PDB file of C-alpha atoms in Angstrom:
ATOM      1  CA  UNK A   1     -38.739  72.390  13.491  1.00  0.00           C
ATOM      2  CA  UNK A   2     -39.323  74.697  10.552  1.00  0.00           C
ATOM      3  CA  UNK A   3     -39.625  74.204   6.818  1.00  0.00           C
ATOM      4  CA  UNK A   4     -37.540  76.788   4.953  1.00  0.00           C
ATOM      5  CA  UNK A   5     -36.228  77.290   1.431  1.00  0.00           C
ATOM      6  CA  UNK A   6     -32.533  77.874   0.792  1.00  0.00           C
ATOM      7  CA  UNK A   7     -31.968  81.142  -1.062  1.00  0.00           C
ATOM      8  CA  UNK A   8     -28.197  81.488  -1.361  1.00  0.00           C
ATOM      9  CA  UNK A   9     -24.833  80.924   0.339  1.00  0.00           C
ATOM     10  CA  UNK A  10     -23.644  83.514   2.832  1.00  0.00           C
ATOM     11  CA  UNK A  11     -19.905  84.225   2.874  1.00  0.00           C
ATOM     12  CA  UNK A  12     -18.386  85.384   6.142  1.00  0.00           C
ATOM     13  CA  UNK A  13     -14.601  85.106   6.255  1.00  0.00           C
ATOM     14  CA  UNK A  14     -13.984  86.883   9.573  1.00  0.00           C
ATOM     15  CA  UNK A  15     -15.464  84.684  12.285  1.00  0.00           C
ATOM     16  CA  UNK A  16     -14.956  83.935  15.944  1.00  0.00           C
ATOM     17  CA  UNK A  17     -12.862  80.770  16.463  1.00  0.00           C
ATOM     18  CA  UNK A  18     -15.809  78.700  17.734  1.00  0.00           C
ATOM     19  CA  UNK A  19     -17.741  79.326  14.521  1.00  0.00           C
ATOM     20  CA  UNK A  20     -15.295  77.098  12.621  1.00  0.00           C
ATOM     21  CA  UNK A  21     -15.703  76.918   8.824  1.00  0.00           C
ATOM     22  CA  UNK A  22     -19.196  75.527   8.516  1.00  0.00           C
ATOM     23  CA  UNK A  23     -21.236  76.634   5.514  1.00  0.00           C
ATOM     24  CA  UNK A  24     -23.797  79.346   6.129  1.00  0.00           C
ATOM     25  CA  UNK A  25     -26.916  79.759   4.028  1.00  0.00           C
ATOM     26  CA  UNK A  26     -29.632  82.375   3.780  1.00  0.00           C
ATOM     27  CA  UNK A  27     -32.978  80.617   4.154  1.00  0.00           C
ATOM     28  CA  UNK A  28     -36.482  81.982   3.809  1.00  0.00           C
ATOM     29  CA  UNK A  29     -39.108  81.172   6.409  1.00  0.00           C
ATOM     30  CA  UNK A  30     -42.252  82.685   4.928  1.00  0.00           C
ATOM     31  CA  UNK A  31     -41.409  86.357   4.426  1.00  0.00           C
ATOM     32  CA  UNK A  32     -38.438  86.304   6.822  1.00  0.00           C
ATOM     33  CA  UNK A  33     -34.819  85.696   5.845  1.00  0.00           C
ATOM     34  CA  UNK A  34     -32.583  83.949   8.357  1.00  0.00           C
ATOM     35  CA  UNK A  35     -29.052  82.575   8.422  1.00  0.00           C
ATOM     36  CA  UNK A  36     -28.691  78.850   9.016  1.00  0.00           C
ATOM     37  CA  UNK A  37     -25.739  76.510   9.443  1.00  0.00           C
ATOM     38  CA  UNK A  38     -25.721  73.876   6.712  1.00  0.00           C
ATOM     39  CA  UNK A  39     -25.022  70.455   8.219  1.00  0.00           C
ATOM     40  CA  UNK A  40     -26.294  68.382   5.287  1.00  0.00           C
ATOM     41  CA  UNK A  41     -25.041  69.937   2.000  1.00  0.00           C
ATOM     42  CA  UNK A  42     -27.927  71.995   0.618  1.00  0.00           C
ATOM     43  CA  UNK A  43     -28.088  73.979  -2.596  1.00  0.00           C
ATOM     44  CA  UNK A  44     -30.154  77.083  -3.390  1.00  0.00           C
ATOM     45  CA  UNK A  45     -33.763  76.171  -4.065  1.00  0.00           C
ATOM     46  CA  UNK A  46     -33.802  73.182  -1.700  1.00  0.00           C
ATOM     47  CA  UNK A  47     -36.633  72.942   0.795  1.00  0.00           C
ATOM     48  CA  UNK A  48     -35.116  72.028   4.128  1.00  0.00           C
ATOM     49  CA  UNK A  49     -35.924  71.154   7.724  1.00  0.00           C
ATOM     50  CA  UNK A  50     -34.381  73.516  10.260  1.00  0.00           C
ATOM     51  CA  UNK A  51     -34.108  73.268  14.015  1.00  0.00           C
ATOM     52  CA  UNK A  52     -33.570  76.097  16.434  1.00  0.00           C
ATOM     53  CA  UNK A  53     -32.358  76.805  19.953  1.00  0.00           C
ATOM     54  CA  UNK A  54     -30.313  74.103  21.721  1.00  0.00           C
ATOM     55  CA  UNK A  55     -31.214  71.545  19.032  1.00  0.00           C
ATOM     56  CA  UNK A  56     -29.537  73.842  16.475  1.00  0.00           C
ATOM     57  CA  UNK A  57     -26.324  73.949  18.497  1.00  0.00           C
ATOM     58  CA  UNK A  58     -26.207  70.184  18.922  1.00  0.00           C
ATOM     59  CA  UNK A  59     -26.993  69.609  15.243  1.00  0.00           C
ATOM     60  CA  UNK A  60     -24.137  71.969  14.306  1.00  0.00           C
ATOM     61  CA  UNK A  61     -21.677  69.872  16.256  1.00  0.00           C
ATOM     62  CA  UNK A  62     -21.715  70.799  19.939  1.00  0.00           C
ATOM     63  CA  UNK A  63     -23.781  72.481  22.624  1.00  0.00           C
ATOM     64  CA  UNK A  64     -21.310  75.379  22.623  1.00  0.00           C
ATOM     65  CA  UNK A  65     -21.618  76.108  18.890  1.00  0.00           C
ATOM     66  CA  UNK A  66     -23.000  79.643  18.328  1.00  0.00           C
ATOM     67  CA  UNK A  67     -26.003  78.744  16.143  1.00  0.00           C
ATOM     68  CA  UNK A  68     -29.688  79.266  16.695  1.00  0.00           C
ATOM     69  CA  UNK A  69     -30.753  77.777  13.334  1.00  0.00           C
ATOM     70  CA  UNK A  70     -29.293  74.643  11.737  1.00  0.00           C
ATOM     71  CA  UNK A  71     -30.423  72.737   8.658  1.00  0.00           C
ATOM     72  CA  UNK A  72     -30.857  69.066   9.550  1.00  0.00           C
ATOM     73  CA  UNK A  73     -32.565  67.643   6.469  1.00  0.00           C
ATOM     74  CA  UNK A  74     -33.336  68.198   2.799  1.00  0.00           C
ATOM     75  CA  UNK A  75     -36.944  67.551   1.848  1.00  0.00           C
ATOM     76  CA  UNK A  76     -37.166  65.260  -1.184  1.00  0.00           C
ATOM     77  CA  UNK A  77     -40.540  66.524  -2.388  1.00  0.00           C
ATOM     78  CA  UNK A  78     -42.350  69.534  -1.039  1.00  0.00           C
ATOM     79  CA  UNK A  79     -45.377  71.039  -2.701  1.00  0.00           C
ATOM     80  CA  UNK A  80     -45.237  74.663  -1.493  1.00  0.00           C
ATOM     81  CA  UNK A  81     -48.559  76.460  -1.253  1.00  0.00           C
ATOM     82  CA  UNK A  82     -47.508  78.859  -4.022  1.00  0.00           C
ATOM     83  CA  UNK A  83     -47.293  75.974  -6.529  1.00  0.00           C
ATOM     84  CA  UNK A  84     -43.588  76.474  -7.290  1.00  0.00           C
ATOM     85  CA  UNK A  85     -41.370  73.444  -7.955  1.00  0.00           C
ATOM     86  CA  UNK A  86     -39.958  72.043  -4.738  1.00  0.00           C
ATOM     87  CA  UNK A  87     -37.896  68.970  -5.421  1.00  0.00           C
ATOM     88  CA  UNK A  88     -34.103  68.868  -5.099  1.00  0.00           C
ATOM     89  CA  UNK A  89     -32.340  69.817  -8.281  1.00  0.00           C
ATOM     90  CA  UNK A  90     -35.515  70.944 -10.050  1.00  0.00           C
ATOM     91  CA  UNK A  91     -35.511  74.469 -11.498  1.00  0.00           C
TER      92      UNK A  91
END
C-alpha cells in the first residue's frame, strides 16, 4: 500500500469498454504523479491509501479491470512531513 495525495481529477472520455466510467484521479506519490481509480469518493487535497497490482484490480471491481493503482481509503488525519494541512476538507 502507498500513501498518496490527490491532486486533481483526470478526464478521459474515450476509453476501452472494460474501463467503464470509474473516476480517475491524478495522485502524487512523493515527486511522482500517477493515475489512480477512485473507488471511495476522494477530493483534491485528500491523503489516500492506494493499492497496486492485482489488489488494485480487485479493489476497482474485478480481476480483469485494467488498473494498477486504486484508491481504497481516505486518511482522516495525516501529518505530512512537509507540515502542510492533511485532513479531509481542510485547505
